[in-house]
PDB file of C-alpha atoms in Angstrom:
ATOM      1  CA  UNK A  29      25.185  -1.789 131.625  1.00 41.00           C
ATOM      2  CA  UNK A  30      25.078  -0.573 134.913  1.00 46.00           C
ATOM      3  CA  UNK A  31      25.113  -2.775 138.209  1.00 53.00           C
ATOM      4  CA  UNK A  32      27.098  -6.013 138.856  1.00 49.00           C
ATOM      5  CA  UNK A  33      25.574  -8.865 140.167  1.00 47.00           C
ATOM      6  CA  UNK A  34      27.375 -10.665 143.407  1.00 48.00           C
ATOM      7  CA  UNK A  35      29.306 -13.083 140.540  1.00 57.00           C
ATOM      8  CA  UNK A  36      30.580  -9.868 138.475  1.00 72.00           C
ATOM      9  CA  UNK A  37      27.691 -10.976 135.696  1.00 81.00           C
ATOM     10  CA  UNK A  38      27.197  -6.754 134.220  1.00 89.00           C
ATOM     11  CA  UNK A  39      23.098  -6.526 134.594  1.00 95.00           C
ATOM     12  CA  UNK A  40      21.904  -4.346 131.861  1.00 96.00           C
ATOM     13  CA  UNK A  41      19.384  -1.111 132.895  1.00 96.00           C
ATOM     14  CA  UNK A  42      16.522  -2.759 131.252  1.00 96.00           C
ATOM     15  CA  UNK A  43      16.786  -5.962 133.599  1.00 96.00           C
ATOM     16  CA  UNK A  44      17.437  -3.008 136.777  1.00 95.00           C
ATOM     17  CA  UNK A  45      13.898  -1.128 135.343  1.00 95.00           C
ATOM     18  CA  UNK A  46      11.863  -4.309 135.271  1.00 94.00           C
ATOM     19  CA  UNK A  47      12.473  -5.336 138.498  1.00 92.00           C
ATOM     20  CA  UNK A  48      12.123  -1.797 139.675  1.00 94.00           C
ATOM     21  CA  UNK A  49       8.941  -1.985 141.421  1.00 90.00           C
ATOM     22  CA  UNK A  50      10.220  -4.890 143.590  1.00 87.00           C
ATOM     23  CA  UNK A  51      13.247  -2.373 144.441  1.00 87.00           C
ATOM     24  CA  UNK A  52      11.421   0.270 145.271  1.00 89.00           C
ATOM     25  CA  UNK A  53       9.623  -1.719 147.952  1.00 86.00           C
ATOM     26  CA  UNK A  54      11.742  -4.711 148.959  1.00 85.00           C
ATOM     27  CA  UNK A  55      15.390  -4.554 149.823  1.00 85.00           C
ATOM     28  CA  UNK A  56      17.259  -6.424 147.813  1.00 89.00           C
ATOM     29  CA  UNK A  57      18.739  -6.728 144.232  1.00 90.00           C
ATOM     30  CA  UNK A  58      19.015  -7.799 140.878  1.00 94.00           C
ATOM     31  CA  UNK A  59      20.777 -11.501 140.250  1.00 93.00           C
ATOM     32  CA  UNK A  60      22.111 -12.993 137.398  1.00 96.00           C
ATOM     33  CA  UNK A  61      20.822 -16.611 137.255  1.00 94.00           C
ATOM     34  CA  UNK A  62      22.694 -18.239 134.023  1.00 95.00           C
ATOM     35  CA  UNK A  63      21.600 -18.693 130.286  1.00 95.00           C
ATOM     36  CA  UNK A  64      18.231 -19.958 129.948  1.00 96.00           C
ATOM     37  CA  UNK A  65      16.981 -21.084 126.448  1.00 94.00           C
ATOM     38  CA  UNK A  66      19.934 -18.614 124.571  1.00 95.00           C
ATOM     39  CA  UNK A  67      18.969 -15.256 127.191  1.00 96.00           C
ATOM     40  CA  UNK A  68      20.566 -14.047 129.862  1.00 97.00           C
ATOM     41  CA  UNK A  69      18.201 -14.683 132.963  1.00 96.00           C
ATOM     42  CA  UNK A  70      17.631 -12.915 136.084  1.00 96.00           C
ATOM     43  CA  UNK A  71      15.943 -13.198 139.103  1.00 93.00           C
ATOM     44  CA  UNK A  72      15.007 -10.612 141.960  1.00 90.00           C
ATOM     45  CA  UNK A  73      17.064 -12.214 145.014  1.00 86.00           C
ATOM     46  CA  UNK A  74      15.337 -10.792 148.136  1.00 84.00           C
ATOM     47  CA  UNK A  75      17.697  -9.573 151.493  1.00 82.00           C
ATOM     48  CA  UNK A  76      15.990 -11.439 154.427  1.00 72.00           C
ATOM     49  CA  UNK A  77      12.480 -12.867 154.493  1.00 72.00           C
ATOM     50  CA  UNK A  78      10.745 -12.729 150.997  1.00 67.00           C
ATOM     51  CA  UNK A  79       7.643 -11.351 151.363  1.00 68.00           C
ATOM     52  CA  UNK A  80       4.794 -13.654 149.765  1.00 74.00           C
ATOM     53  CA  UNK A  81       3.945 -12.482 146.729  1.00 68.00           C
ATOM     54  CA  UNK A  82       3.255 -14.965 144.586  1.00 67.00           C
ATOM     55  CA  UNK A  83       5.487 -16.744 141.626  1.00 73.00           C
ATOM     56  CA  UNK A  84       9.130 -15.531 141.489  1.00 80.00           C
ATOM     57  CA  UNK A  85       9.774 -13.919 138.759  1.00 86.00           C
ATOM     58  CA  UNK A  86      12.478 -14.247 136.044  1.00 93.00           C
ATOM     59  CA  UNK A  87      12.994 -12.050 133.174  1.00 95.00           C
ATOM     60  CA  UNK A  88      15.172 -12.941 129.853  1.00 97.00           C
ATOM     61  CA  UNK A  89      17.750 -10.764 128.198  1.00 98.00           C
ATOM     62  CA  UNK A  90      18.943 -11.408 124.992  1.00 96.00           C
ATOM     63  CA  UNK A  91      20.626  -8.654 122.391  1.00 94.00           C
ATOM     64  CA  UNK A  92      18.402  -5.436 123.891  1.00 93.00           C
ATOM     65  CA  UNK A  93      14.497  -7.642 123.976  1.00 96.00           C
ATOM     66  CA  UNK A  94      13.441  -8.155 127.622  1.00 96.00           C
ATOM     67  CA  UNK A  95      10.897 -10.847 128.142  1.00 95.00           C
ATOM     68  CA  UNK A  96       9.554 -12.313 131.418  1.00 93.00           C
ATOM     69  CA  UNK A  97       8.769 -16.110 131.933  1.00 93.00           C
ATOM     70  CA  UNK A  98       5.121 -17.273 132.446  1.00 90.00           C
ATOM     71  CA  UNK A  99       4.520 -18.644 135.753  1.00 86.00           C
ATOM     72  CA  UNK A 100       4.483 -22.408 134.421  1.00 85.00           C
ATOM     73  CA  UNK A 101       7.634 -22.127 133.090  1.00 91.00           C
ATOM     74  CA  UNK A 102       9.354 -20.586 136.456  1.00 90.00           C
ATOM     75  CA  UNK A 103      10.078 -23.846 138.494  1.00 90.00           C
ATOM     76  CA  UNK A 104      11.287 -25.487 134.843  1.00 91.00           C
ATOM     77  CA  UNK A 105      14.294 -22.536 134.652  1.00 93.00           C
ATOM     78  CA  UNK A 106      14.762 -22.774 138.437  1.00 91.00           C
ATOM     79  CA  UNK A 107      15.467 -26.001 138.444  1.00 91.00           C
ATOM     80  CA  UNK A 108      17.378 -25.759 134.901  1.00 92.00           C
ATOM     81  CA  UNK A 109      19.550 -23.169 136.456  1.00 91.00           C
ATOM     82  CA  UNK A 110      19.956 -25.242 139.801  1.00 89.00           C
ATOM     83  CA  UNK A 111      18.705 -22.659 142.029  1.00 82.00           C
TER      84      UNK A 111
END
């Protein structure tokens, strides 16, 4: 585990390497969004203007297996998670 989220939630490297080629690019970071279907999900939480690049993304953690939602099922776990 290596970064913390802004609510203290540890974000493992796996989650930090998926989202790496938004972080290379884009300023921003890595966001814990809640549990979603038993995993641990997080979002990419842009500083500023997002730029428009299609479907957010959201990628699952659960016990070391990283898994990213399709894009149908993104606005279901948004609005799950109340974001």
């Amino acid at each position: 585990m290596n970064k913390k989220s802004k609510n203290q939630h540890p974000i493992p490297q796996a989650v930090l390497d998926e989202f790496k080629y938004l972080s290379d690019v884009y300023e921003g970071e890595v966001e814990f969004m809640g549990r979603y279907k038993g995993s641990d999900a997080y979002c990419y939480s842009f500083h500023g203007e997002a730029p428009e690049i299609g479907y957010p993304e959201i990628v699952l953690y659960n016990k070391g297996d990283i898994s990213s939602l399709p894009e149908f099922e993104v606005f279901s776990a948004i609005r799950d998670l109340g974001y």
